[in-house]
C-alpha cells in the first residue's frame, strides 16, 4: 500500500512522456496526429483532476485553477485543429487564440500561488526571476514584438494578438522562475510543475520565433508541449502535492547552477547585439537592447546589494548564535567567559556553577528529546531568578553558570537557595512530570580561569555533600588534591596487584548452612595500609576506574568459584557487586558472558548484586539487568529498602534476591518501626516469590528473631566475617 501512490504517478509519467516523445513519428498534419496530441493533453487534464480528488490538498483551489487553465489551453488546441480541418486553413486571429490567451492568466495565477510558499519574502529569488524574465523579454522583443510593431501593414488586431503571446510568456516565465528558485518549493510535485512550465515556455519560445521567420514545422517542439502536459499530470498525482511546503526559508546562497543560469540570461543583451551585428548590422535594435542591458545591469546591482544585506544579516545572526545557547536561549560558555573577563577587569565578580542532579537518569529513561525539554525549562527558571545585572549561561551538557558583577556573599547564598528551590519544583517535559536537583558551587577572587576552577571544585564538593550549595575555600583544594592522588594510586594499585577479594558467607536459617558467598574487594596499600571500600570505591566511580576494577573483580571471583567447583567445595552461588557505571558501560553483558565462558562457570551460579540507585534511572542499566537475566544470571537488589522506589523497581526489574539492608535488621529484636519494616519486607518477598537475605546479622538473638518472622537467608558477622579464599575452609563454603 505504501508504494501504490509512488508507482501510480511514476507509471503515468513514464507512459505519458513516452507517448509525447513518440509524437514526431506520427505523419505531419493528419487527423490521427491531431487526435494523438489532444488525447495526450486531455489525459493530462484528467490526471490532474484524479490527483486533486485522490490527495485532497489543502490548497485544492489553486490546483483546480491550474487544471482549468490547462483544460482551456487544450480546448484552444482542439479549436485550432477543428477550424483548420473545416476551413483547410487557420484564420488568424481566431477563437483558438482567445482560448490560448485566456489560459495564460489562469496558469500564471496558479503557478504564482503555488510558488509563493511560506515564510519571509525572498527578495533575492524575486530579482533572479526578474533577470530571467528580462532576458526572455529581450529575445521576444528582437524577434517578435519589435518586428510586429514595425509591420504597419498588418491589421491592428493581428498585431495585438501577436504581441500578446510573448508578453504572456514573459509573465509566465516570471512565475515559473519564482517557483523553481524558492527554497521551500523542493518537493517532487512542485519540481514537476516547474519543469513542465519551463519546457512549455521553451517550446513557446521556439514556436514564436520560428513562426515569425516562417521556419516552424512542429515535430519536436510539439513533442515538448506534450512532455510539459505529462509533467503537470504527474505533479498532481504525486502525494507531495497534498500540502503547501511550510519549511523555514533555507540559507540565502547562490549555487553553481543558479549562477550559471543567471550569467547566461545576463549575457543575452550583448549576445543579441553580436547576433544582429553579424546578420544585419543595419537592423540592430539599439533602443530595446540598450534598455534591456541597462535593466539587467541594474538588476545585477540590486542582486549584489541584496546579497550584501543577506551577508550582514547572516553575520549578525551567526554572531548571536556564536554567543548564545540555541537550546535554552541563555549565553553560552564563550559569551560567559568573555563577560567574566570583563567583570574581573572592572571589579571582583562572583560565580555560581550549577550541575543538575538526576539529569542523566532522565536522559537514559525518557530519551534526549525529553532531556532537551528539561534543560530548556531549567534555563527559563534560572533566568527568572536572576537579579539585575546578572548573566546566566549554559556551559554545556547539564551545567549552568551565573555571573554576579560584584562580590556579594549574602546575595550569592540567597540566590543559590532560590535557584535550588526553583529547579527542584516538578518540571513538565515531554509529557512527564520530572524531578531534578542542583549542586551549586560559589566562588570569587582571582582571574577568570581561577574563578571558574574554584566554582567547579565547590560544585563537586556540594554534589558529594548530597546536592546542596557550597562556597569555595582552601580546604576543598586539599580534599580535591587528595582525591586526585588517591585516583592515581588506584591506577597503580590495580597494575601492581594490590587488590584482593574476600568472601562472606550467606547462610540458611536456622542451622547456618552456607548456601552462597558474596565477593568483596579489599585494598592494602604499602604506604596507606588498609584503605576501606567506602573510601576508594567512590573515587573509582568518579574517575571511571570502576569499570576496569569491576572487570578484575568479576574475573577473579569467577576463577575462584571455578577452583572451588573443581575441589568439590563450591557453594550453590556466589555474588559479585556491580556499580551503576558498569551497568551503563556498552558491552558489559558481553563481558560477563565472555568471563563465564572463559572460566567455565555456569551463568546460574553467578548472582549480580546491584543497588536500587544504580537501576532507578532506567535506560542502559535496566537493559543490562534484563539481558543478564536472559543470559541465566540471577539479580540481587542490594541494600533493599534504602533506595528511591523499592516496590516500583520490583515491578519492572527481573529481580530474584532481595538483600534487606542492615539498618532494618540491627533493631529487629526490639519493638518499633524497624521490626515492623523487616516483617513487611519478608512478607513482600514471599508474596512475590523472591528470596530475602537479611544483611548485617551480628547476634544469635537477631538470627532467631529473623527466622521467627519468616527469613530463611542471612548474612553477617554472626555467621562469618569476610575472609580470603585460602583462609576459607571447606566447611565454610560447602553446601
XYZ file of C-alpha atoms in Angstrom:
735
model
C 0.000 0.000 0.000
C 2.830 2.397 0.780
C 4.342 2.041 -2.699
C 0.995 2.282 -4.526
C 0.884 6.100 -4.960
C 4.560 6.149 -5.981
C 4.033 3.553 -8.708
C 0.890 5.312 -9.922
C 2.399 8.751 -10.576
C 5.696 7.321 -11.853
C 3.847 4.943 -14.168
C 1.735 7.770 -15.503
C 4.788 9.941 -16.142
C 6.589 7.118 -17.938
C 3.631 6.319 -20.216
C 2.692 9.933 -20.951
C 6.279 11.086 -21.545
C 6.910 8.123 -23.855
C 3.777 8.985 -25.825
C 4.907 12.614 -26.036
C 8.393 11.744 -27.262
C 6.957 9.367 -29.880
C 4.810 12.093 -31.445
C 7.410 13.084 -34.107
C 6.956 9.598 -35.555
C 3.352 10.461 -36.475
C 2.629 11.785 -40.013
C 2.503 15.598 -40.065
C -0.813 17.473 -40.346
C -3.021 14.374 -40.309
C -6.214 13.749 -38.358
C -4.508 10.932 -36.465
C -1.698 13.259 -35.389
C -4.210 15.857 -34.162
C -6.193 13.232 -32.215
C -2.908 11.896 -30.759
C -1.872 15.328 -29.496
C -5.238 16.199 -27.993
C -5.609 12.769 -26.390
C -2.339 13.272 -24.504
C -3.440 16.761 -23.477
C -6.875 15.685 -22.260
C -5.401 12.712 -20.385
C -3.131 15.164 -18.542
C -6.168 17.228 -17.516
C -7.839 14.020 -16.356
C -4.690 13.067 -14.377
C -4.745 16.439 -12.615
C -8.419 16.023 -11.688
C -7.739 12.498 -10.398
C -4.770 13.747 -8.375
C -6.829 16.540 -6.797
C -9.658 14.171 -5.867
C -7.293 11.472 -4.667
C -4.971 13.547 -2.473
C -7.427 16.332 -1.490
C -4.763 19.030 -0.986
C -5.468 21.829 1.464
C -4.972 24.352 -1.363
C -7.059 22.381 -3.899
C -8.473 25.567 -5.437
C -5.028 26.523 -6.750
C -4.575 23.103 -8.341
C -8.096 23.269 -9.756
C -7.289 26.701 -11.222
C -4.212 25.298 -12.974
C -6.177 22.286 -14.239
C -8.785 24.709 -15.591
C -6.085 26.738 -17.335
C -4.652 23.588 -18.886
C -8.130 22.495 -19.994
C -8.713 25.889 -21.621
C -5.324 25.606 -23.359
C -6.200 22.115 -24.664
C -9.564 23.499 -25.773
C -7.601 26.043 -27.811
C -5.651 23.175 -29.430
C -8.890 21.372 -30.296
C -10.478 24.549 -31.641
C -7.396 25.225 -33.745
C -7.450 21.704 -35.204
C -11.200 21.710 -35.892
C -11.003 25.135 -37.527
C -8.084 24.090 -39.709
C -9.763 20.815 -40.726
C -13.061 22.539 -41.593
C -11.665 25.547 -43.428
C -8.480 24.000 -44.786
C -6.541 26.901 -43.303
C -6.018 28.643 -39.996
C -7.532 32.150 -39.736
C -5.515 34.489 -37.539
C -6.636 35.549 -35.060
C -9.411 33.093 -34.264
C -11.379 31.713 -31.349
C -8.477 29.369 -30.631
C -6.294 32.407 -29.881
C -8.949 33.709 -27.491
C -8.795 30.412 -25.595
C -4.975 30.366 -25.569
C -4.743 33.921 -24.267
C -7.420 33.235 -21.647
C -5.476 30.191 -20.446
C -2.271 32.130 -19.711
C -3.681 34.249 -16.813
C -5.105 31.103 -15.208
C -1.786 29.247 -15.497
C 0.171 32.289 -14.292
C -2.081 32.849 -11.251
C -1.932 29.185 -10.247
C 1.843 28.944 -10.653
C 2.344 32.210 -8.757
C 0.213 30.939 -5.846
C 1.954 27.555 -5.819
C 5.386 29.180 -5.895
C 4.658 31.779 -3.264
C 5.485 29.448 -0.380
C 5.522 30.467 3.278
C 7.941 32.352 5.469
C 9.919 35.508 4.708
C 9.798 37.128 1.306
C 12.841 36.062 -0.665
C 13.843 39.240 -2.497
C 16.878 37.544 -3.988
C 14.679 34.952 -5.685
C 12.369 37.678 -6.980
C 15.319 39.539 -8.512
C 16.597 36.311 -10.079
C 13.168 35.729 -11.627
C 13.205 39.305 -12.945
C 16.624 38.725 -14.575
C 15.335 35.604 -16.335
C 12.117 37.319 -17.443
C 14.010 40.360 -18.741
C 16.333 38.146 -20.778
C 13.398 36.224 -22.287
C 11.604 39.508 -22.931
C 14.587 40.794 -24.902
C 14.561 37.717 -27.137
C 10.871 38.126 -27.798
C 11.290 41.833 -28.471
C 14.040 41.372 -31.015
C 12.417 38.511 -32.908
C 8.675 39.043 -32.411
C 7.460 42.194 -30.692
C 9.747 44.664 -32.460
C 9.095 43.336 -35.979
C 5.362 43.097 -35.244
C 5.177 46.695 -34.070
C 7.103 47.764 -37.168
C 4.745 45.908 -39.524
C 2.218 48.697 -40.040
C 0.630 46.772 -42.911
C -0.749 44.099 -40.575
C -4.203 44.672 -39.048
C -4.108 46.119 -35.523
C -5.940 43.122 -34.007
C -3.476 40.711 -35.562
C -0.539 42.699 -34.253
C -2.137 42.951 -30.807
C -2.650 39.167 -30.610
C 0.878 38.506 -31.895
C 2.350 40.756 -29.190
C 0.066 39.280 -26.502
C 1.630 35.820 -26.838
C 5.237 36.742 -25.989
C 4.069 39.107 -23.237
C 2.047 36.251 -21.724
C 5.102 34.011 -21.959
C 7.251 36.598 -20.182
C 4.638 36.816 -17.434
C 4.504 33.022 -17.138
C 8.317 32.904 -17.099
C 8.327 35.107 -14.004
C 6.029 32.729 -12.102
C 7.959 29.678 -13.286
C 11.341 31.117 -12.345
C 9.985 32.035 -8.928
C 8.623 28.526 -8.487
C 11.958 26.920 -9.327
C 14.155 29.301 -7.317
C 12.307 29.437 -3.997
C 13.999 27.082 -1.499
C 10.721 25.824 0.008
C 9.494 24.512 -3.336
C 11.741 21.465 -3.425
C 9.002 18.850 -3.267
C 8.721 16.412 -6.140
C 5.292 17.756 -7.066
C 6.364 21.398 -7.353
C 9.567 20.451 -9.149
C 7.485 18.639 -11.767
C 5.235 21.692 -12.085
C 8.221 23.969 -12.595
C 9.952 21.634 -15.055
C 6.752 21.284 -17.055
C 6.299 25.046 -17.196
C 9.937 25.557 -18.215
C 9.576 23.003 -21.042
C 6.378 24.680 -22.237
C 7.957 28.133 -22.230
C 10.982 26.824 -24.122
C 8.645 25.346 -26.696
C 6.720 28.621 -26.899
C 9.986 30.492 -27.438
C 10.952 28.249 -30.353
C 7.415 28.241 -31.745
C 7.027 32.021 -31.622
C 10.455 32.907 -33.012
C 10.357 30.180 -35.681
C 6.826 31.144 -36.724
C 7.988 34.734 -37.077
C 10.659 33.573 -39.524
C 8.345 31.030 -41.269
C 10.559 28.099 -40.177
C 8.213 26.286 -37.781
C 7.213 22.754 -38.794
C 6.019 21.207 -35.499
C 7.731 17.914 -34.645
C 9.996 18.135 -31.597
C 8.503 21.446 -30.450
C 5.030 19.919 -30.347
C 6.517 16.928 -28.544
C 7.919 19.313 -25.926
C 4.442 20.684 -25.225
C 3.189 17.138 -24.637
C 6.063 16.404 -22.220
C 5.038 19.521 -20.275
C 1.465 18.209 -20.057
C 2.810 14.864 -18.811
C 4.857 16.573 -16.078
C 1.826 18.523 -14.865
C -0.318 15.405 -14.693
C 2.399 13.574 -12.729
C 2.770 16.567 -10.381
C -0.909 16.339 -9.437
C -0.703 12.567 -8.968
C 2.338 12.748 -6.664
C 1.468 12.521 -2.913
C 3.648 15.541 -2.085
C 1.042 17.852 -3.636
C -1.176 17.415 -0.546
C 0.310 20.247 1.483
C 1.902 23.519 0.619
C 5.564 23.474 1.767
C 5.870 25.191 5.134
C 9.565 24.877 5.883
C 11.683 27.769 7.075
C 13.451 29.670 4.346
C 16.745 27.999 3.546
C 20.055 29.783 3.806
C 20.434 32.531 1.208
C 23.001 31.310 -1.256
C 23.604 31.107 -4.969
C 24.658 27.671 -6.134
C 26.747 26.985 -9.200
C 23.681 26.027 -11.239
C 21.769 29.194 -10.428
C 24.849 31.326 -11.013
C 25.319 29.766 -14.457
C 21.671 30.380 -15.385
C 21.781 33.996 -14.210
C 25.034 34.592 -16.090
C 23.516 33.155 -19.268
C 20.437 35.387 -19.102
C 22.510 38.446 -18.174
C 24.584 37.931 -21.339
C 21.503 37.779 -23.574
C 21.666 41.519 -24.340
C 25.281 41.512 -25.651
C 24.615 38.147 -27.295
C 21.692 39.534 -29.295
C 23.762 42.583 -30.175
C 26.519 40.395 -31.639
C 23.964 38.182 -33.406
C 22.229 41.098 -35.093
C 25.540 42.709 -35.870
C 26.753 39.634 -37.770
C 23.475 39.013 -39.608
C 22.269 42.561 -40.420
C 24.095 45.450 -38.770
C 21.535 47.941 -40.059
C 18.712 46.121 -38.259
C 20.237 46.240 -34.767
C 17.537 47.122 -32.233
C 19.676 49.608 -30.372
C 16.909 51.048 -28.243
C 15.409 47.820 -26.856
C 18.837 46.213 -26.431
C 20.178 49.277 -24.648
C 17.182 49.470 -22.336
C 17.397 45.716 -21.707
C 21.124 45.894 -20.976
C 20.596 48.756 -18.509
C 17.721 46.874 -16.854
C 19.832 43.739 -16.499
C 22.731 45.774 -15.144
C 20.502 47.419 -12.531
C 19.029 44.059 -11.572
C 22.540 42.634 -11.117
C 23.466 45.626 -8.918
C 20.262 45.149 -6.942
C 21.067 41.451 -6.550
C 24.550 42.280 -5.282
C 23.073 44.757 -2.796
C 20.620 42.082 -1.650
C 23.471 39.619 -1.202
C 25.406 42.157 0.868
C 22.350 42.687 3.077
C 21.921 38.943 3.440
C 25.566 38.560 4.407
C 25.203 41.296 7.014
C 22.071 39.673 8.410
C 23.728 36.277 8.482
C 26.845 37.704 10.095
C 24.695 39.240 12.837
C 22.769 36.004 13.222
C 25.967 33.952 13.349
C 27.373 36.344 15.910
C 24.284 35.826 18.070
C 24.479 32.060 17.602
C 28.164 32.068 18.484
C 27.381 33.739 21.823
C 24.119 32.029 22.747
C 22.982 28.516 23.528
C 20.328 27.597 20.986
C 18.526 25.169 23.304
C 17.973 27.420 26.322
C 18.437 30.902 24.864
C 20.996 31.693 27.565
C 24.550 32.797 26.912
C 26.967 30.000 26.016
C 30.369 29.229 27.557
C 32.240 31.537 25.178
C 29.983 34.505 25.942
C 30.114 33.782 29.670
C 33.896 33.660 29.714
C 34.077 36.983 27.841
C 31.630 38.618 30.272
C 33.552 37.138 33.212
C 36.842 38.538 31.895
C 35.266 41.981 31.546
C 33.778 41.738 35.044
C 37.156 40.739 36.534
C 38.779 43.733 34.835
C 36.111 46.025 36.307
C 35.947 44.585 39.805
C 35.649 41.329 41.732
C 32.700 39.286 40.430
C 31.158 36.152 41.904
C 30.256 32.997 40.002
C 27.699 30.303 40.753
C 28.243 26.999 38.895
C 25.258 24.638 38.768
C 25.156 20.967 37.849
C 21.846 19.093 37.636
C 21.344 16.009 39.796
C 19.382 13.228 38.132
C 19.573 14.570 34.581
C 21.403 11.516 33.207
C 18.669 9.264 34.553
C 16.039 11.346 32.756
C 18.025 11.219 29.523
C 18.512 7.444 29.729
C 14.935 6.707 30.702
C 12.929 9.100 28.510
C 15.325 9.978 25.690
C 17.284 13.042 24.589
C 14.218 14.941 23.331
C 12.710 14.963 26.838
C 16.138 15.795 28.250
C 16.375 18.804 25.937
C 12.910 19.991 27.031
C 14.029 19.653 30.628
C 17.188 21.704 30.028
C 15.179 24.431 28.291
C 12.763 24.586 31.246
C 15.653 24.758 33.728
C 17.189 27.570 31.681
C 13.935 29.540 31.908
C 13.721 29.047 35.656
C 17.304 30.171 36.163
C 16.667 33.258 34.049
C 13.556 34.099 36.097
C 15.578 34.172 39.341
C 18.412 36.411 38.137
C 18.935 39.738 39.873
C 19.542 42.854 37.792
C 22.950 42.863 36.109
C 23.498 39.108 36.452
C 24.258 36.865 33.472
C 23.211 33.222 33.142
C 24.813 30.755 30.740
C 24.638 27.134 29.789
C 28.207 25.889 29.965
C 27.494 22.590 28.232
C 25.555 19.406 28.959
C 23.549 19.901 32.157
C 25.905 22.513 33.601
C 24.861 26.166 34.049
C 26.591 29.244 35.442
C 25.535 32.613 36.845
C 27.778 35.696 36.913
C 27.196 38.380 39.534
C 29.143 41.557 38.700
C 30.423 42.285 42.207
C 31.470 40.444 45.387
C 28.230 39.858 47.310
C 28.456 36.836 49.614
C 24.979 37.233 51.096
C 23.368 37.713 47.700
C 25.197 34.626 46.372
C 23.915 32.444 49.196
C 20.359 33.740 48.796
C 20.468 33.294 45.026
C 21.792 29.734 45.385
C 18.909 28.876 47.717
C 16.363 30.381 45.297
C 17.891 28.608 42.303
C 17.872 25.218 44.031
C 14.248 25.717 45.104
C 13.203 26.788 41.590
C 14.941 23.851 39.909
C 13.649 21.327 42.442
C 9.982 22.063 41.650
C 8.399 19.470 39.299
C 9.122 20.236 35.648
C 6.734 19.252 32.863
C 8.790 18.000 29.911
C 7.858 15.632 27.119
C 4.524 14.837 28.769
C 6.290 13.819 32.001
C 6.416 15.443 35.433
C 10.116 15.270 36.248
C 12.133 15.992 39.373
C 15.768 17.044 39.313
C 18.003 18.819 41.768
C 21.065 21.035 41.544
C 24.506 21.108 43.112
C 25.841 24.672 43.228
C 29.387 25.877 43.723
C 30.099 29.516 44.613
C 33.449 31.239 44.075
C 35.067 34.656 43.663
C 38.559 36.151 43.577
C 41.369 35.550 41.111
C 41.475 35.646 37.327
C 38.626 34.248 35.184
C 40.193 30.798 34.863
C 40.815 30.587 38.614
C 37.278 31.697 39.500
C 35.763 29.026 37.272
C 38.139 26.407 38.677
C 37.195 27.301 42.236
C 33.492 27.262 41.400
C 33.941 23.847 39.805
C 35.717 22.492 42.888
C 32.976 23.894 45.145
C 30.263 22.462 42.922
C 31.715 18.943 43.097
C 32.046 19.302 46.854
C 28.357 20.270 47.003
C 27.471 17.223 44.912
C 29.460 14.990 47.267
C 27.554 16.515 50.203
C 24.234 15.388 48.718
C 23.469 18.078 46.174
C 23.411 21.399 48.012
C 25.331 24.639 47.549
C 28.890 25.141 48.706
C 31.209 28.146 48.776
C 34.830 27.582 47.804
C 37.527 27.541 50.470
C 41.118 26.374 50.523
C 40.276 23.097 52.270
C 38.356 21.997 49.195
C 41.529 22.182 47.139
C 43.295 19.990 49.682
C 40.426 17.500 49.505
C 40.382 17.587 45.704
C 44.138 17.101 45.650
C 43.825 14.136 47.984
C 41.174 12.595 45.758
C 43.370 13.127 42.696
C 46.290 11.441 44.455
C 44.054 8.590 45.554
C 42.820 8.160 41.977
C 46.392 7.932 40.715
C 47.275 5.404 43.421
C 44.230 3.330 42.481
C 45.568 3.073 38.952
C 48.963 1.960 40.265
C 47.367 -0.448 42.749
C 45.409 -2.190 40.005
C 48.528 -2.611 37.884
C 50.597 -3.730 40.886
C 48.071 -6.309 42.112
C 47.394 -4.618 45.458
C 43.686 -5.536 45.398
C 42.351 -8.849 46.646
C 38.951 -10.409 47.199
C 37.397 -11.645 50.392
C 34.270 -13.765 50.625
C 31.488 -13.543 53.191
C 29.125 -16.491 53.577
C 25.360 -16.297 53.145
C 23.705 -18.968 55.251
C 20.419 -20.813 55.537
C 18.450 -20.297 58.729
C 18.157 -21.700 61.315
C 21.112 -24.114 61.028
C 23.673 -21.833 59.372
C 24.484 -23.968 56.315
C 26.445 -21.911 53.770
C 24.455 -21.573 50.526
C 26.330 -18.702 48.868
C 29.158 -16.235 49.271
C 29.459 -12.565 48.456
C 32.696 -11.403 46.814
C 34.076 -8.200 48.336
C 37.106 -6.199 47.179
C 39.800 -5.019 49.567
C 42.880 -2.813 49.108
C 46.109 -2.926 51.050
C 48.433 -0.083 50.105
C 52.120 -0.309 51.164
C 52.097 3.321 52.356
C 48.493 3.934 53.383
C 47.890 0.481 54.800
C 44.314 -0.779 54.673
C 42.034 1.521 52.617
C 38.314 0.909 53.103
C 35.910 0.386 50.173
C 33.887 3.360 51.390
C 36.970 5.482 50.598
C 38.261 4.148 47.297
C 35.059 2.892 45.605
C 33.516 6.422 45.228
C 36.826 7.683 43.822
C 36.940 4.777 41.386
C 33.364 5.629 40.346
C 34.156 9.287 39.687
C 37.375 8.573 37.791
C 35.870 5.766 35.731
C 38.397 3.254 37.032
C 35.496 1.258 38.499
C 34.922 -0.257 35.052
C 38.381 -1.817 34.918
C 38.354 -2.658 38.627
C 34.906 -4.261 38.287
C 36.125 -6.439 35.419
C 39.049 -7.614 37.586
C 36.663 -8.417 40.470
C 34.308 -10.362 38.182
C 37.085 -12.379 36.558
C 38.846 -13.092 39.877
C 35.626 -14.205 41.593
C 34.697 -16.474 38.678
C 38.143 -18.078 38.663
C 37.947 -18.689 42.419
C 34.476 -20.218 42.149
C 35.673 -22.466 39.303
C 38.523 -23.645 41.534
C 36.125 -24.379 44.408
C 33.917 -26.274 41.976
C 36.812 -28.461 40.837
C 37.658 -29.132 44.504
C 34.042 -30.064 45.271
C 33.605 -27.372 47.935
C 31.742 -24.688 45.957
C 28.595 -23.115 47.422
C 25.422 -23.050 45.358
C 26.036 -19.490 44.198
C 28.434 -16.587 44.529
C 27.658 -12.874 44.328
C 29.555 -10.010 42.692
C 28.681 -6.358 43.259
C 28.235 -4.276 40.104
C 28.097 -0.471 40.032
C 25.854 1.841 38.027
C 28.852 2.881 35.923
C 29.496 -0.724 34.953
C 25.857 -1.406 34.060
C 25.797 1.630 31.784
C 29.011 0.590 30.043
C 28.426 -0.665 26.451
C 29.249 -4.341 26.146
C 29.020 -5.114 29.868
C 26.716 -8.109 29.362
C 29.026 -9.437 26.655
C 31.917 -9.126 29.108
C 30.040 -11.166 31.731
C 29.225 -13.846 29.160
C 32.850 -13.980 27.995
C 34.240 -14.291 31.554
C 31.767 -17.067 32.420
C 32.717 -18.947 29.256
C 36.432 -18.382 29.894
C 36.297 -19.712 33.471
C 33.741 -22.455 32.791
C 31.242 -21.168 35.376
C 27.563 -21.781 34.656
C 25.613 -18.484 34.462
C 23.045 -19.738 37.016
C 25.805 -19.845 39.674
C 26.510 -16.101 39.407
C 24.448 -13.535 41.307
C 24.966 -9.931 40.192
C 24.225 -7.579 43.080
C 23.039 -4.083 42.153
C 21.764 -1.238 44.288
C 18.406 0.454 43.824
C 20.201 3.703 42.998
C 22.096 2.044 40.155
C 18.926 0.991 38.322
C 16.462 3.668 39.419
C 17.081 5.856 36.374
C 16.194 3.067 33.931
C 17.793 3.247 30.496
C 21.002 1.320 29.837
C 21.252 -0.038 33.406
C 17.827 -1.687 33.294
C 18.501 -3.060 29.817
C 21.745 -4.585 31.075
C 19.961 -6.203 34.037
C 17.343 -7.741 31.744
C 19.989 -9.036 29.349
C 21.893 -10.581 32.254
C 18.706 -12.388 33.287
C 18.259 -13.671 29.741
C 21.842 -14.946 29.969
C 20.849 -17.008 33.028
C 22.471 -14.825 35.700
C 20.444 -14.089 38.851
C 19.940 -10.493 40.025
C 20.028 -9.411 43.657
C 18.807 -5.993 44.785
C 21.350 -4.890 47.400
C 20.629 -2.607 50.383
C 16.915 -3.093 49.710
C 14.639 -0.559 51.334
C 17.059 2.377 51.393
C 16.805 3.470 47.736
C 14.426 5.573 45.672
C 11.399 3.437 44.929
C 11.900 -0.157 46.035
C 8.417 -1.547 45.388
C 8.239 0.117 41.982
C 11.533 -1.486 40.998
C 10.206 -4.943 41.872
C 7.542 -4.476 39.194
C 9.976 -3.514 36.441
C 13.148 -5.500 37.183
C 13.670 -9.285 36.907
C 14.957 -9.493 40.489
C 15.411 -12.883 42.184
C 17.031 -11.924 45.521
C 16.293 -9.061 47.930
C 19.108 -8.198 50.319
C 17.396 -6.360 53.171
C 19.593 -3.539 54.447
C 21.211 -3.991 57.857
C 19.532 -0.818 59.148
C 16.274 -2.807 59.311
C 17.983 -5.822 60.889
C 20.025 -4.402 63.765
C 16.947 -3.457 65.827
C 14.745 -6.350 64.748
C 14.662 -7.764 68.287
C 13.234 -4.519 69.625
C 9.652 -3.407 69.241
C 9.470 -0.491 66.865
C 9.401 0.669 63.262
C 12.479 -1.288 62.147
C 10.995 -4.563 63.326
C 7.738 -3.764 61.545
C 9.596 -2.900 58.333
C 11.676 -6.071 58.457
C 8.461 -8.081 58.861
C 6.773 -6.247 55.990
C 9.742 -6.771 53.689
C 9.803 -10.547 54.170
C 6.064 -10.626 53.520
C 6.585 -8.701 50.282
C 9.402 -11.033 49.228
C 7.375 -14.148 49.990
C 4.345 -12.751 48.211
C 6.405 -12.102 45.063
C 8.182 -15.435 45.215
C 11.579 -13.842 45.890
C 14.437 -14.878 48.183
C 15.088 -12.419 51.006
C 18.541 -12.191 52.606
C 18.888 -10.298 55.885
C 22.183 -8.366 55.922
C 24.250 -7.314 58.926
C 23.208 -10.068 61.345
C 25.587 -9.813 64.316
C 23.904 -11.718 67.162
C 22.178 -15.006 67.749
C 19.111 -13.137 69.010
C 18.800 -11.291 65.713
C 19.152 -14.552 63.782
C 16.478 -16.251 65.892
C 14.032 -13.344 65.527
C 14.606 -13.161 61.789
C 13.856 -16.862 61.478
C 10.698 -16.405 63.580
C 9.273 -13.715 61.333
C 9.996 -15.685 58.172
C 13.583 -15.101 56.974
C 15.444 -18.165 55.660
C 18.651 -16.496 54.393
C 21.028 -14.288 56.373
C 24.491 -12.731 56.181
C 26.621 -11.009 58.785
C 29.463 -11.244 61.289
C 27.486 -13.673 63.408
C 27.914 -16.296 60.684
C 31.329 -15.319 59.395
C 33.487 -12.325 58.581
C 34.738 -11.760 55.031
C 37.847 -13.924 54.543
C 40.335 -14.554 51.781
C 39.835 -17.692 49.705
C 42.858 -19.562 51.086
C 41.642 -18.898 54.632
C 38.125 -20.135 53.877
C 37.712 -23.739 54.983
C 35.844 -26.373 53.075
C 33.286 -26.489 55.879
C 32.569 -22.763 55.497
C 31.826 -22.913 51.802
C 30.412 -26.403 51.430
C 26.743 -26.505 50.533
